[in-house]
Amino acid sequence: MNPDRDSIAEEVKRVVIAERGLSLQPSELADGEPLDGELLKISSMALLGILTRLEDELSAGLPDDLFAGRSYKTVDDLIALAADAAEEAGSR
């Protein structure tokens, strides 16, 4: 069964919040929040950690070409990536 986008979004936000050590609820983190903005300040190394954790938490493999022609600027970009990975895993 594929998780729906809302549950994926909540899980992505939980991972981002945990990785950054923030005291927020997922509902308090806007989808459009910039990854490199004042609140999150996610470096490229932190992004790799988040992506690895998302792969584990969602039990969905992320694409091998993860960075080919893609950029991740907002929380919503990570949600879209995770939703696509979950959909791909569910169709196998």
PDB file of C-alpha atoms in Angstrom:
ATOM      1  CA  MET A   1       0.000   0.000   0.000  1.00  0.00           C
ATOM      2  CA  ASN A   2       1.335   3.417  -0.957  1.00  0.00           C
ATOM      3  CA  PRO A   3       1.396   6.049   1.733  1.00  0.00           C
ATOM      4  CA  ASP A   4      -0.562   9.129   0.719  1.00  0.00           C
ATOM      5  CA  ARG A   5       1.173  12.440   0.059  1.00  0.00           C
ATOM      6  CA  ASP A   6       0.029  13.913   3.397  1.00  0.00           C
ATOM      7  CA  SER A   7       1.599  11.098   5.405  1.00  0.00           C
ATOM      8  CA  ILE A   8       4.762  11.312   3.291  1.00  0.00           C
ATOM      9  CA  ALA A   9       4.901  15.068   3.840  1.00  0.00           C
ATOM     10  CA  GLU A  10       4.557  14.568   7.591  1.00  0.00           C
ATOM     11  CA  GLU A  11       7.334  11.962   7.624  1.00  0.00           C
ATOM     12  CA  VAL A  12       9.643  14.159   5.539  1.00  0.00           C
ATOM     13  CA  LYS A  13       9.028  17.056   7.907  1.00  0.00           C
ATOM     14  CA  ARG A  14       9.675  14.826  10.948  1.00  0.00           C
ATOM     15  CA  VAL A  15      13.014  13.754   9.443  1.00  0.00           C
ATOM     16  CA  VAL A  16      14.030  17.317   8.569  1.00  0.00           C
ATOM     17  CA  ILE A  17      13.069  18.558  12.035  1.00  0.00           C
ATOM     18  CA  ALA A  18      14.917  15.702  13.759  1.00  0.00           C
ATOM     19  CA  GLU A  19      18.047  16.112  11.628  1.00  0.00           C
ATOM     20  CA  ARG A  20      18.153  19.833  12.418  1.00  0.00           C
ATOM     21  CA  GLY A  21      17.356  19.326  16.120  1.00  0.00           C
ATOM     22  CA  LEU A  22      14.437  21.734  16.033  1.00  0.00           C
ATOM     23  CA  SER A  23      11.579  21.898  18.518  1.00  0.00           C
ATOM     24  CA  LEU A  24       8.748  22.001  16.005  1.00  0.00           C
ATOM     25  CA  GLN A  25       5.790  19.879  15.066  1.00  0.00           C
ATOM     26  CA  PRO A  26       5.585  18.819  11.408  1.00  0.00           C
ATOM     27  CA  SER A  27       2.483  20.989  10.998  1.00  0.00           C
ATOM     28  CA  GLU A  28       4.568  24.034  11.963  1.00  0.00           C
ATOM     29  CA  LEU A  29       7.027  23.536   9.112  1.00  0.00           C
ATOM     30  CA  ALA A  30       5.779  25.054   5.860  1.00  0.00           C
ATOM     31  CA  ASP A  31       6.109  23.044   2.650  1.00  0.00           C
ATOM     32  CA  GLY A  32       7.711  26.076   1.030  1.00  0.00           C
ATOM     33  CA  GLU A  33      10.320  26.546   3.773  1.00  0.00           C
ATOM     34  CA  PRO A  34      13.738  27.017   2.126  1.00  0.00           C
ATOM     35  CA  LEU A  35      16.247  24.301   3.002  1.00  0.00           C
ATOM     36  CA  ASP A  36      19.049  26.847   3.209  1.00  0.00           C
ATOM     37  CA  GLY A  37      16.971  29.564   4.872  1.00  0.00           C
ATOM     38  CA  GLU A  38      17.215  31.036   8.356  1.00  0.00           C
ATOM     39  CA  LEU A  39      15.162  28.290  10.012  1.00  0.00           C
ATOM     40  CA  LEU A  40      16.630  25.105   8.540  1.00  0.00           C
ATOM     41  CA  LYS A  41      20.147  26.068   7.388  1.00  0.00           C
ATOM     42  CA  ILE A  42      20.659  22.673   5.732  1.00  0.00           C
ATOM     43  CA  SER A  43      24.122  22.155   4.272  1.00  0.00           C
ATOM     44  CA  SER A  44      24.859  19.739   1.453  1.00  0.00           C
ATOM     45  CA  MET A  45      26.185  17.201   3.980  1.00  0.00           C
ATOM     46  CA  ALA A  46      23.060  17.556   6.120  1.00  0.00           C
ATOM     47  CA  LEU A  47      20.955  17.060   2.978  1.00  0.00           C
ATOM     48  CA  LEU A  48      22.699  13.751   2.322  1.00  0.00           C
ATOM     49  CA  GLY A  49      21.907  12.659   5.883  1.00  0.00           C
ATOM     50  CA  ILE A  50      18.266  13.633   5.447  1.00  0.00           C
ATOM     51  CA  LEU A  51      18.002  11.767   2.143  1.00  0.00           C
ATOM     52  CA  THR A  52      19.573   8.647   3.649  1.00  0.00           C
ATOM     53  CA  ARG A  53      17.217   8.762   6.606  1.00  0.00           C
ATOM     54  CA  LEU A  54      14.203   9.286   4.343  1.00  0.00           C
ATOM     55  CA  GLU A  55      15.179   6.231   2.348  1.00  0.00           C
ATOM     56  CA  ASP A  56      15.251   4.204   5.567  1.00  0.00           C
ATOM     57  CA  GLU A  57      12.110   5.693   7.138  1.00  0.00           C
ATOM     58  CA  LEU A  58       9.981   5.313   4.019  1.00  0.00           C
ATOM     59  CA  SER A  59      11.465   1.951   3.000  1.00  0.00           C
ATOM     60  CA  ALA A  60      11.735   3.318  -0.511  1.00  0.00           C
ATOM     61  CA  GLY A  61      14.891   3.503  -2.556  1.00  0.00           C
ATOM     62  CA  LEU A  62      15.751   6.915  -3.892  1.00  0.00           C
ATOM     63  CA  PRO A  63      16.802   7.121  -7.549  1.00  0.00           C
ATOM     64  CA  ASP A  64      20.454   6.543  -8.437  1.00  0.00           C
ATOM     65  CA  ASP A  65      20.475   9.795 -10.382  1.00  0.00           C
ATOM     66  CA  LEU A  66      19.346  11.705  -7.310  1.00  0.00           C
ATOM     67  CA  PHE A  67      21.236  14.878  -8.194  1.00  0.00           C
ATOM     68  CA  ALA A  68      21.271  14.656 -11.997  1.00  0.00           C
ATOM     69  CA  GLY A  69      19.439  17.731 -13.221  1.00  0.00           C
ATOM     70  CA  ARG A  70      17.657  18.189  -9.895  1.00  0.00           C
ATOM     71  CA  SER A  71      17.900  20.753  -7.151  1.00  0.00           C
ATOM     72  CA  TYR A  72      16.350  20.697  -3.725  1.00  0.00           C
ATOM     73  CA  LYS A  73      15.484  24.157  -2.502  1.00  0.00           C
ATOM     74  CA  THR A  74      12.426  23.688  -0.283  1.00  0.00           C
ATOM     75  CA  VAL A  75      10.848  21.132   2.001  1.00  0.00           C
ATOM     76  CA  ASP A  76       8.303  20.526  -0.756  1.00  0.00           C
ATOM     77  CA  ASP A  77      11.095  19.440  -3.106  1.00  0.00           C
ATOM     78  CA  LEU A  78      11.987  16.703  -0.598  1.00  0.00           C
ATOM     79  CA  ILE A  79       8.322  15.756  -0.222  1.00  0.00           C
ATOM     80  CA  ALA A  80       7.985  15.389  -4.010  1.00  0.00           C
ATOM     81  CA  LEU A  81      11.128  13.248  -4.159  1.00  0.00           C
ATOM     82  CA  ALA A  82       9.909  11.010  -1.337  1.00  0.00           C
ATOM     83  CA  ALA A  83       6.409  10.729  -2.842  1.00  0.00           C
ATOM     84  CA  ASP A  84       7.865   9.709  -6.201  1.00  0.00           C
ATOM     85  CA  ALA A  85      10.125   7.113  -4.504  1.00  0.00           C
ATOM     86  CA  ALA A  86       7.197   5.717  -2.490  1.00  0.00           C
ATOM     87  CA  GLU A  87       5.031   5.523  -5.608  1.00  0.00           C
ATOM     88  CA  GLU A  88       7.804   3.733  -7.496  1.00  0.00           C
ATOM     89  CA  ALA A  89       8.282   1.275  -4.615  1.00  0.00           C
ATOM     90  CA  GLY A  90       4.540   0.636  -4.447  1.00  0.00           C
ATOM     91  CA  SER A  91       4.316  -0.147  -8.140  1.00  0.00           C
ATOM     92  CA  ARG A  92       6.906  -2.935  -7.920  1.00  0.00           C
TER      93      ARG A  92
END
